[in-house]
Tab-separated table of C-alpha atoms in Angstrom:
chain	number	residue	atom	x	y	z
F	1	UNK	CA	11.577	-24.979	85.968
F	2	UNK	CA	13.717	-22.580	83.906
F	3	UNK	CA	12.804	-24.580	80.928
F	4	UNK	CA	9.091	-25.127	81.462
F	5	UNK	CA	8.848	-21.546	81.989
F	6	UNK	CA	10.671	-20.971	78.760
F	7	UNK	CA	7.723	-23.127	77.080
F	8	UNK	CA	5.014	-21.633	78.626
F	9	UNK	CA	6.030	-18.180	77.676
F	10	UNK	CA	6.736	-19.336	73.609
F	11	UNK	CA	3.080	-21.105	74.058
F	12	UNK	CA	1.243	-18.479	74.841
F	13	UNK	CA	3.129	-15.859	71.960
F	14	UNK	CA	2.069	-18.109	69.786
F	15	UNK	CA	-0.973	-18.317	71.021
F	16	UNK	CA	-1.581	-14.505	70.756
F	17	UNK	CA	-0.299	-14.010	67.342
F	18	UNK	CA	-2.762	-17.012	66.233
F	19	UNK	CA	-5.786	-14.893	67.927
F	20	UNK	CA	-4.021	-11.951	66.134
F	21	UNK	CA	-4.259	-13.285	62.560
F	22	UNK	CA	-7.518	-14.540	63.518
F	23	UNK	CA	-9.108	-11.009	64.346
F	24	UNK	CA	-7.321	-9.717	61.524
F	25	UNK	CA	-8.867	-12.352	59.482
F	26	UNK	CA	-12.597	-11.479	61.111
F	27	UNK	CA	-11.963	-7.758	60.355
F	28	UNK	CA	-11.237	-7.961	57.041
F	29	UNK	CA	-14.107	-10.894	56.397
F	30	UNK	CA	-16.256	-7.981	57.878
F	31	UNK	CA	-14.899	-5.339	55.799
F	32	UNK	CA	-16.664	-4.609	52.359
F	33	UNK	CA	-13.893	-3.068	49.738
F	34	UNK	CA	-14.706	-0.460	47.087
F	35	UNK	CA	-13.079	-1.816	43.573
F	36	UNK	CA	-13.990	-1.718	40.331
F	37	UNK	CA	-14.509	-4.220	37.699
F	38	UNK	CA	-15.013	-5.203	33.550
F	39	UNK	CA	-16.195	-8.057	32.164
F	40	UNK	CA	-14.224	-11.128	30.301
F	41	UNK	CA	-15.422	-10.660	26.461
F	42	UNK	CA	-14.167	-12.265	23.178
F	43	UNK	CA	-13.044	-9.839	20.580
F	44	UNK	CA	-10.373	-9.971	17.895
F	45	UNK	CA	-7.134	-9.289	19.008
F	46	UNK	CA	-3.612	-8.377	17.059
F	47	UNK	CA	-0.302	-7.206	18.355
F	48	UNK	CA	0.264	-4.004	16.922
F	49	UNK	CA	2.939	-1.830	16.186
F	50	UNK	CA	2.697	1.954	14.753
F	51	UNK	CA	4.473	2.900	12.348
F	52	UNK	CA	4.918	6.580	10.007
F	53	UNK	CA	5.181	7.481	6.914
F	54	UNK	CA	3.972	9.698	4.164
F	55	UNK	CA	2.124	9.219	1.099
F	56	UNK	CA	3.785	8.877	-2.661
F	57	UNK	CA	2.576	8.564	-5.989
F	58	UNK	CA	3.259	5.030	-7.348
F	59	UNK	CA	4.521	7.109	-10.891
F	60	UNK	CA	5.979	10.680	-11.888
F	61	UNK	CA	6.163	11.668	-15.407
F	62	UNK	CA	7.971	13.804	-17.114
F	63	UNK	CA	6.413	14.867	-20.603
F	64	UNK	CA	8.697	15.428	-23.731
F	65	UNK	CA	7.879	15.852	-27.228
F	66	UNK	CA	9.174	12.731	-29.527
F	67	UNK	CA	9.176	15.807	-32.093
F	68	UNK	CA	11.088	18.885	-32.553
F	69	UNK	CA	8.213	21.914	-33.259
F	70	UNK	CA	7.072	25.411	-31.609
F	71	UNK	CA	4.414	24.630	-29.086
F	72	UNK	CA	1.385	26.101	-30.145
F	73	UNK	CA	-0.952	25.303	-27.429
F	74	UNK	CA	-0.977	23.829	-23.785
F	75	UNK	CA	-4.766	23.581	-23.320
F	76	UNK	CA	-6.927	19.941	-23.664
F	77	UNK	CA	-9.118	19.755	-26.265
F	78	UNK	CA	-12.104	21.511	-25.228
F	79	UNK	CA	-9.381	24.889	-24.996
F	80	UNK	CA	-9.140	24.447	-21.448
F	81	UNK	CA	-5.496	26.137	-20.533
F	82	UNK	CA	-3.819	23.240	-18.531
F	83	UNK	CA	-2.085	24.277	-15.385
F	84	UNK	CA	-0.113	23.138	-12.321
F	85	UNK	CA	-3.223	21.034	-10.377
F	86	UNK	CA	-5.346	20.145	-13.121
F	87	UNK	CA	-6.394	16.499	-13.116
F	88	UNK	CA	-6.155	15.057	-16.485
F	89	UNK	CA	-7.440	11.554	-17.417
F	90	UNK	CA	-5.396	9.247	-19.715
F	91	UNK	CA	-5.933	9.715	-23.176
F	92	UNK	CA	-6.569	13.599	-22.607
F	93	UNK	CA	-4.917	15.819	-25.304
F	94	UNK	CA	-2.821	18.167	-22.828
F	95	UNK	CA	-0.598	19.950	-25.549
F	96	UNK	CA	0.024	20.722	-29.651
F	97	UNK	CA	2.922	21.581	-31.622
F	98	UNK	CA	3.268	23.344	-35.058
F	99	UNK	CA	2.179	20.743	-37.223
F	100	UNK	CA	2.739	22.274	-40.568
F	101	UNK	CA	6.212	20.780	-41.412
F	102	UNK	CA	5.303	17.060	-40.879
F	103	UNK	CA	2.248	17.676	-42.579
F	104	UNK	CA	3.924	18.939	-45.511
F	105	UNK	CA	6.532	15.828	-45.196
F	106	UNK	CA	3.213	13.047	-44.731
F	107	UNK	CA	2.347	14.560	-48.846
F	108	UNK	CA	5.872	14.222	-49.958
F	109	UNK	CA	6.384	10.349	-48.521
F	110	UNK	CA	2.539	9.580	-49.723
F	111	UNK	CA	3.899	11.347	-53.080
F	112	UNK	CA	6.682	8.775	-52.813
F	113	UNK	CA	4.981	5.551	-52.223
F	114	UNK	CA	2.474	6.552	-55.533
F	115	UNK	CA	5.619	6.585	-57.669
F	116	UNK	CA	7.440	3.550	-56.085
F	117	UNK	CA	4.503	1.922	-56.822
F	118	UNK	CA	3.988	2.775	-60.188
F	119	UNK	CA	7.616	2.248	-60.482
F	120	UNK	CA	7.408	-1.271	-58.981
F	121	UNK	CA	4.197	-2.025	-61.780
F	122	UNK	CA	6.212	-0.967	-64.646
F	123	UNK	CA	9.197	-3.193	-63.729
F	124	UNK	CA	7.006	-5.755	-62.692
F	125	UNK	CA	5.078	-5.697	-66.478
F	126	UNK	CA	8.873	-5.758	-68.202
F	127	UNK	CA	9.518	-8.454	-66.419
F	128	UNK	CA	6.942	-10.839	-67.278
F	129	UNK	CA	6.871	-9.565	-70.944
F	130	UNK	CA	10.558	-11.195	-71.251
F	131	UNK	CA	9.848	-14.034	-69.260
F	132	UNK	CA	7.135	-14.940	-72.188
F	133	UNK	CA	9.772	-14.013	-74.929
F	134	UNK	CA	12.150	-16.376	-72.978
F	135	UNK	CA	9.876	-19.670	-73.406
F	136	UNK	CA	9.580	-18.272	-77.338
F	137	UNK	CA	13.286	-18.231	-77.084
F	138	UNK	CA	12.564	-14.322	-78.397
F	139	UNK	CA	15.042	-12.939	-75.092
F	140	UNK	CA	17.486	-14.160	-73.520
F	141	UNK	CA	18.192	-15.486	-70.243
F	142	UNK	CA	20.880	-12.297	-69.245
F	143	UNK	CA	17.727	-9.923	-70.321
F	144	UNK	CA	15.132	-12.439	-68.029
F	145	UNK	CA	17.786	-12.098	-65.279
F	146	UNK	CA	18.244	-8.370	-65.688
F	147	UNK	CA	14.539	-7.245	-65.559
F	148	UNK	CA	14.006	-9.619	-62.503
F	149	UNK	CA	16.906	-7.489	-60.340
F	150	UNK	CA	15.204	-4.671	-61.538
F	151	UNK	CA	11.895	-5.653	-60.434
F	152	UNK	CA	13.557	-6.374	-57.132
F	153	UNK	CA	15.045	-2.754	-56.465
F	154	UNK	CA	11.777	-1.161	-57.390
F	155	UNK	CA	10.053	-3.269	-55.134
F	156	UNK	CA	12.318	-2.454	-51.898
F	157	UNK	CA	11.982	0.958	-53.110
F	158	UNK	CA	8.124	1.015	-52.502
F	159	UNK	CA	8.532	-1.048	-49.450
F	160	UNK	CA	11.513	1.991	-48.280
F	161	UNK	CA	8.505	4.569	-49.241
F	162	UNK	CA	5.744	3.222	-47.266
F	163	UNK	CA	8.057	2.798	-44.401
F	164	UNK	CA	8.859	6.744	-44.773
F	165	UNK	CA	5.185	7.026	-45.304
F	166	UNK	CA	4.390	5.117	-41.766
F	167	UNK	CA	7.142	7.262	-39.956
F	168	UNK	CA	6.223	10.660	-41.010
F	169	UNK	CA	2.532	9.317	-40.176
F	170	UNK	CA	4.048	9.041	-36.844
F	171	UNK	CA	5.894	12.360	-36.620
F	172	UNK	CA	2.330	13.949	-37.455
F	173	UNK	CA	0.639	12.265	-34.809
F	174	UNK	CA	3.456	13.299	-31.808
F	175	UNK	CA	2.946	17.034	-32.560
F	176	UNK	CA	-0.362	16.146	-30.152
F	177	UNK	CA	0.894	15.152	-26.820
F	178	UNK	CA	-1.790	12.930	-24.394
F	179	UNK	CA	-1.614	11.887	-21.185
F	180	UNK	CA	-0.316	8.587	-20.475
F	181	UNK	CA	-2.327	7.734	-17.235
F	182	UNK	CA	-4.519	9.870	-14.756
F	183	UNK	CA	-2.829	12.240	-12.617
F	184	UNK	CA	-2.440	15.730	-11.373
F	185	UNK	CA	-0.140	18.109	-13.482
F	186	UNK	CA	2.556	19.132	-10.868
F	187	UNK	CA	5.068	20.998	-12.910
F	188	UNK	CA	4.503	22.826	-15.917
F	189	UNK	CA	8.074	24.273	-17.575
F	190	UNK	CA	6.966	25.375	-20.796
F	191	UNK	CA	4.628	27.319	-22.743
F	192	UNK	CA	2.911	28.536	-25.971
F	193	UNK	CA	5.215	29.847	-28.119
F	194	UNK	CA	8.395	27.942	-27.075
F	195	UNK	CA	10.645	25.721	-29.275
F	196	UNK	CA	10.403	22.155	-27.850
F	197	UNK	CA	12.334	19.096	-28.426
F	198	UNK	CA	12.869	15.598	-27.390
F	199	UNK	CA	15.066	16.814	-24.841
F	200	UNK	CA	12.461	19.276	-23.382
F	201	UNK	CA	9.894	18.827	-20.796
F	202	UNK	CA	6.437	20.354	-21.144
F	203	UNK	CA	4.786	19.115	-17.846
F	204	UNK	CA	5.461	17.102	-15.187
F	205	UNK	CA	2.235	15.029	-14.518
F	206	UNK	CA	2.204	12.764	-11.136
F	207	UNK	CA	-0.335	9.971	-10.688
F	208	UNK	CA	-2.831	10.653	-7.480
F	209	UNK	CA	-5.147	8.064	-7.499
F	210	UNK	CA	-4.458	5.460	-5.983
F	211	UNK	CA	-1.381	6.791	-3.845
F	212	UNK	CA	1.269	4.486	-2.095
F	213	UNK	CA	1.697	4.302	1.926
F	214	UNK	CA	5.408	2.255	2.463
F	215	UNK	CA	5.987	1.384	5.877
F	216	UNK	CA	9.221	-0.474	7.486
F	217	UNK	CA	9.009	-2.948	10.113
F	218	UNK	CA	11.228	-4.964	11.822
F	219	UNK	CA	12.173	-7.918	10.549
F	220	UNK	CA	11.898	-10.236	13.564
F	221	UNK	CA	7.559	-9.721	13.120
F	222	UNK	CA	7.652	-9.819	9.268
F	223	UNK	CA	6.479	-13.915	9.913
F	224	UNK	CA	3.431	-12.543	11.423
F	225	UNK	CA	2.743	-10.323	8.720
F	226	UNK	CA	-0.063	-11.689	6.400
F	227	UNK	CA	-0.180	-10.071	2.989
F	228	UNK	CA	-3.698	-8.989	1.657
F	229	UNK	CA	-4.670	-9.964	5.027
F	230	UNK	CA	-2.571	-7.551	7.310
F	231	UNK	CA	-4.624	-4.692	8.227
F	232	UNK	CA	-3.658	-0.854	8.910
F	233	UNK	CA	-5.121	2.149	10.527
F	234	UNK	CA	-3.963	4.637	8.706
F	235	UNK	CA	-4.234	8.163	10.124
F	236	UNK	CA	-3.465	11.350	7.679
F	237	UNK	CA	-1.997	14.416	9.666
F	238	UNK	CA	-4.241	16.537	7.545
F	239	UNK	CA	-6.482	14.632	8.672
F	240	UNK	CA	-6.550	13.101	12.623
F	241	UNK	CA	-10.130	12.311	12.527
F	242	UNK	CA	-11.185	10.532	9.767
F	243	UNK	CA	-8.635	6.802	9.847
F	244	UNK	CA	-8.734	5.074	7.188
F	245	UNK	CA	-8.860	0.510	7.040
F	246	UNK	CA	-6.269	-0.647	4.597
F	247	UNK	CA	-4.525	-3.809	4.006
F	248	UNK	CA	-0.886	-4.775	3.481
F	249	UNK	CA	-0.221	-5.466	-0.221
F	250	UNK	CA	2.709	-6.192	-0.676
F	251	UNK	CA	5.994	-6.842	1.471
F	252	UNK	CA	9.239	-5.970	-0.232
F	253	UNK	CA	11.127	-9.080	-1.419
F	254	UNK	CA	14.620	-8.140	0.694
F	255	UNK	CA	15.241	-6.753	3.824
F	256	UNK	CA	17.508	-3.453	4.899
F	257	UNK	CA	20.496	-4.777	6.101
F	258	UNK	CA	21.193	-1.828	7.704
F	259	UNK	CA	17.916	-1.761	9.892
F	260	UNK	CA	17.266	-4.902	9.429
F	261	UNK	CA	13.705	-3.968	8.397
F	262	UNK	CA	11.671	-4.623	5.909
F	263	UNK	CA	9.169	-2.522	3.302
F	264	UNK	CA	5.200	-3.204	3.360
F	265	UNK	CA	3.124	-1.339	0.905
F	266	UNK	CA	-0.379	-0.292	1.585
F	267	UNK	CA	-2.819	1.387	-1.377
F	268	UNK	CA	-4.673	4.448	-0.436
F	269	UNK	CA	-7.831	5.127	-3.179
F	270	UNK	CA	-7.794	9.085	-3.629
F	271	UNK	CA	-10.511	9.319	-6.553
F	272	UNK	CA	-11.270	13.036	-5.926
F	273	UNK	CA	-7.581	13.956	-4.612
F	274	UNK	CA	-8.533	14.271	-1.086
F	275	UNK	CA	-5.347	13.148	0.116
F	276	UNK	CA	-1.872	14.266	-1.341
F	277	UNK	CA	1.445	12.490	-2.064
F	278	UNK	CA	3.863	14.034	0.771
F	279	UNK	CA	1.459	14.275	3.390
F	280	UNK	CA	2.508	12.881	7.187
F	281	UNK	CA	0.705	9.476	7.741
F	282	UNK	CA	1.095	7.254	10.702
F	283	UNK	CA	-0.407	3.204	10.304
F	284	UNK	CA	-1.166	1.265	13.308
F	285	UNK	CA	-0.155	-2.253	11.984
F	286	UNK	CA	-2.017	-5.388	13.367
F	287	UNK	CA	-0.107	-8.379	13.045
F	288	UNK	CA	-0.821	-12.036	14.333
F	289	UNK	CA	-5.088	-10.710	14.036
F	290	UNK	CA	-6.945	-13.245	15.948
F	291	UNK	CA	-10.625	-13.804	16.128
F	292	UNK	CA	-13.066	-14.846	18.960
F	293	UNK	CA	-10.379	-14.663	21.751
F	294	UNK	CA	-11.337	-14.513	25.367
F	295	UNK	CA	-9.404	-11.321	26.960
F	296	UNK	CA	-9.652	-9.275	30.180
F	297	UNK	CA	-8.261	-6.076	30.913
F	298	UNK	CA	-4.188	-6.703	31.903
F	299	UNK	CA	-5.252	-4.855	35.188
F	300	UNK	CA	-7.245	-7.792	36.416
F	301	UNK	CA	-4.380	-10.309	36.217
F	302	UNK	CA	-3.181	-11.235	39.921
F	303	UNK	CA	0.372	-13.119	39.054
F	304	UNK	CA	2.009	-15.030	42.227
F	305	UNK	CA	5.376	-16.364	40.949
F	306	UNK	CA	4.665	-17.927	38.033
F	307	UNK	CA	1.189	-18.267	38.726
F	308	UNK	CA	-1.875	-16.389	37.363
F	309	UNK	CA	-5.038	-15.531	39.253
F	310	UNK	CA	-7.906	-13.243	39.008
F	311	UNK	CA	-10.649	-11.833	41.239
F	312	UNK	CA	-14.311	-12.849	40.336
F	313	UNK	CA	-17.103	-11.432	41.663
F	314	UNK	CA	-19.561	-13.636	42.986
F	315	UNK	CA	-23.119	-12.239	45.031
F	316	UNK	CA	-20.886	-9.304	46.562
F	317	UNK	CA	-17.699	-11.451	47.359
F	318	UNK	CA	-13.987	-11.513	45.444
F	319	UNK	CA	-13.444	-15.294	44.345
F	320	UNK	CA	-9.337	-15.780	43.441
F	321	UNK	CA	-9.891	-17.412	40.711
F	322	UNK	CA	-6.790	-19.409	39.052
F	323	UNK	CA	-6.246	-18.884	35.058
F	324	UNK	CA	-4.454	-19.705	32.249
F	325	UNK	CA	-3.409	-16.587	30.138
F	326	UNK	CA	-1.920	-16.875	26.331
F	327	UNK	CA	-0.473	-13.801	25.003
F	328	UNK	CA	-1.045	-9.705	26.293
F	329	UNK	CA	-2.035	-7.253	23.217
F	330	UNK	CA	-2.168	-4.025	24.590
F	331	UNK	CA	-4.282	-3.160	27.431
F	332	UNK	CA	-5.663	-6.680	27.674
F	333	UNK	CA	-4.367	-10.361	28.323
F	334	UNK	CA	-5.583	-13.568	26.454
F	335	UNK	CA	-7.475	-16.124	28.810
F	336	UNK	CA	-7.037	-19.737	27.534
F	337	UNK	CA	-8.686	-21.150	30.436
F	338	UNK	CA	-10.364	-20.463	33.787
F	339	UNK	CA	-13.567	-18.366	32.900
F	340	UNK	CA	-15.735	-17.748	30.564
F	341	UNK	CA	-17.006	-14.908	28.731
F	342	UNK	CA	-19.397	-12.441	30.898
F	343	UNK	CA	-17.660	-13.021	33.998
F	344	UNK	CA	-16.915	-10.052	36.192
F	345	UNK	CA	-13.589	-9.718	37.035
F	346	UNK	CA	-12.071	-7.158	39.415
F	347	UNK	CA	-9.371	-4.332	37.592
F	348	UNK	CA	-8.777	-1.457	40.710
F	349	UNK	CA	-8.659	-2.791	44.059
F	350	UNK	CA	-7.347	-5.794	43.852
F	351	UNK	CA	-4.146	-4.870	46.068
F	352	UNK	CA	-5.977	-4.632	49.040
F	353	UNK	CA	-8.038	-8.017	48.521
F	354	UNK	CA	-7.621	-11.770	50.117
F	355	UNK	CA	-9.758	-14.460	48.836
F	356	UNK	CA	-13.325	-14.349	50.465
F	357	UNK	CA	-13.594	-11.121	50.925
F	358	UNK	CA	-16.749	-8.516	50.623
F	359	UNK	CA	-16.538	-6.033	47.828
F	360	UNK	CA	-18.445	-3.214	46.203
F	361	UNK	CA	-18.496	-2.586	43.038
F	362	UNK	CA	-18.190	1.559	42.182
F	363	UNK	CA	-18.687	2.915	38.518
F	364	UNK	CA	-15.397	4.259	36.648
């Protein structure tokens, strides 16, 4: 009796907790639950990593005379006085020295070259005169052999002269200094009036456009980095509202072994010097860029051990709905399988759900 008693008494627990679970079950069937839900799209998706910087001029130049001379002027050619800021395009005249000393020095080597050649014609004339006498057997062969060395040294002479002739040719032309590229004039050390020399510098002119944005990244996602292909989102300090679309250029053939990262360049155009080299940047980097991916937000994936699920909604009711996910970016997860694009999918709420159940759907 003691027994059967024992068995009637589990029975009927069991009994009530069934009933239990089964008016649970009914209340919650009955019960409509306020969540919130987005919709499965396809979009491009990269992982991303951000990364700062600042910007630098890809050259700095420091302008010397090749000439020693008093520096008469530091204006372009239309008189313009050229200080620090002013753009200057290659080619522009941006200072003149005292010219008057290698002018005078172009006469005397074009003076010399007149006589070496005259020189060179008159040795040249004795020395086929005797080669005729020779055949006559009028000169001899010593006086042949003679007037053909001399015809020799006059003729290195003029080749010495025009040589002298070229080089102070050159001297004249460095007493006008140019620019050698397009840039901004950054430093300017010296002015009308000073003695300059080769060992001097006049300005200091840095290129602006286009302007360099270097980056390191770690070197465990350089194989996902994709040059001319790589994108950044380059954001200016000066400027937190206006990013900027670039692409990765060029990666830096050797990594830091010290950081073990590696060097991506990016090329800003700056055509009317909006942006300058030094400024704070910071680039969003978006490596592995996919196209036409199926994602929903990460909120809306349901994971039970190693599992993944999500909630569809269906005329008013939460479907758990199993999926196959690929790889998160972000705020979303890649969906390889298990829905399509356009389905709604449930993001807040989802805690309180159980397969089945009545929901309402409330805006954000």
């Amino acid at each position: 009796m003691k027994i059967i008693g024992k068995t009637l008494k589990t029975t009927l627990g069991v009994n009530l907790l069934l009933a239990s679970a089964m008016l649970f079950a009914a209340d919650v069937e009955e019960k409509t639950f306020a969540v919130r839900t987005a919709k499965a799209e396809t979009r491009t998706i990269a992982q991303t990593i951000v990364k700062t910087g600042s910007l630098s001029a890809p050259a700095v130049v420091d302008i010397s005379p090749r000439v020693s001379g008093r520096l008469l002027s530091t204006a372009n050619a239309d008189g313009v006085e050229l200080e620090e800021g002013a753009l200057v395009k290659k080619g522009d005249v941006i200072a003149t020295l005292d010219a008057r000393e290698y002018e005078a020095k172009l006469k005397a080597a074009e003076a010399a070259v007149q006589y070496a050649e005259a020189a060179f014609k008159d040795k040249s004339r004795e020395y086929d005169r005797l080669k005729k006498l020779l055949e006559k057997s009028v000169a001899t062969q010593q006086e042949v052999d003679l007037a053909e060395s001399a015809r020799s040294c006059a003729e290195a002479e003029l080749n010495r002269a025009k040589a002298d002739l070229v080089a102070a040719q050159l001297n004249l032309d460095e007493t006008k200094l140019y620019a050698p590229m397009d840039g901004a004039i950054s430093a300017k050390k010296l002015y009308p009036g000073a003695m300059a020399s080769s060992s001097d510098v006049i300005y200091t002119i840095t290129q602006t456009n286009p302007l360099r944005v270097l980056f390191d990244i770690p070197t465990t996602v350089y194989p996902l980095l994709k040059v001319d292909s790589t994108s950044v989102k380059l954001t200016v300090d000066a400027y937190p509202n206006e990013p900027v679309e670039l692409v990765v250029s060029e990666a830096y053939p050797t990594a830091n072994e010290l950081t073990r990262t590696i060097t991506i360049k990016a090329v800003l155009d700056n055509p009317n010097g909006k942006y300058k080299p030094g400024m704070f940047v910071s680039g969003e980097i978006f490596l592995n860029e996919r196209n036409d991916v199926l994602v929903v937000p990460f909120d809306a994936i349901h994971r039970v051990i190693n599992k993944y699920y999500v909630y569809v909604v269906e005329n008013g009711v939460a479907k758990l709905t199993p999926v196959a996910v690929g790889v998160r970016y972000d705020d979303v997860m890649e969906i390889t399988s298990g829905i399509s694009a356009g389905v709604e999918v449930i993001t807040d709420g989802k805690h309180r759900l159980a397969d089945g159940v009545k929901v309402r759907v409330v805006e954000q």
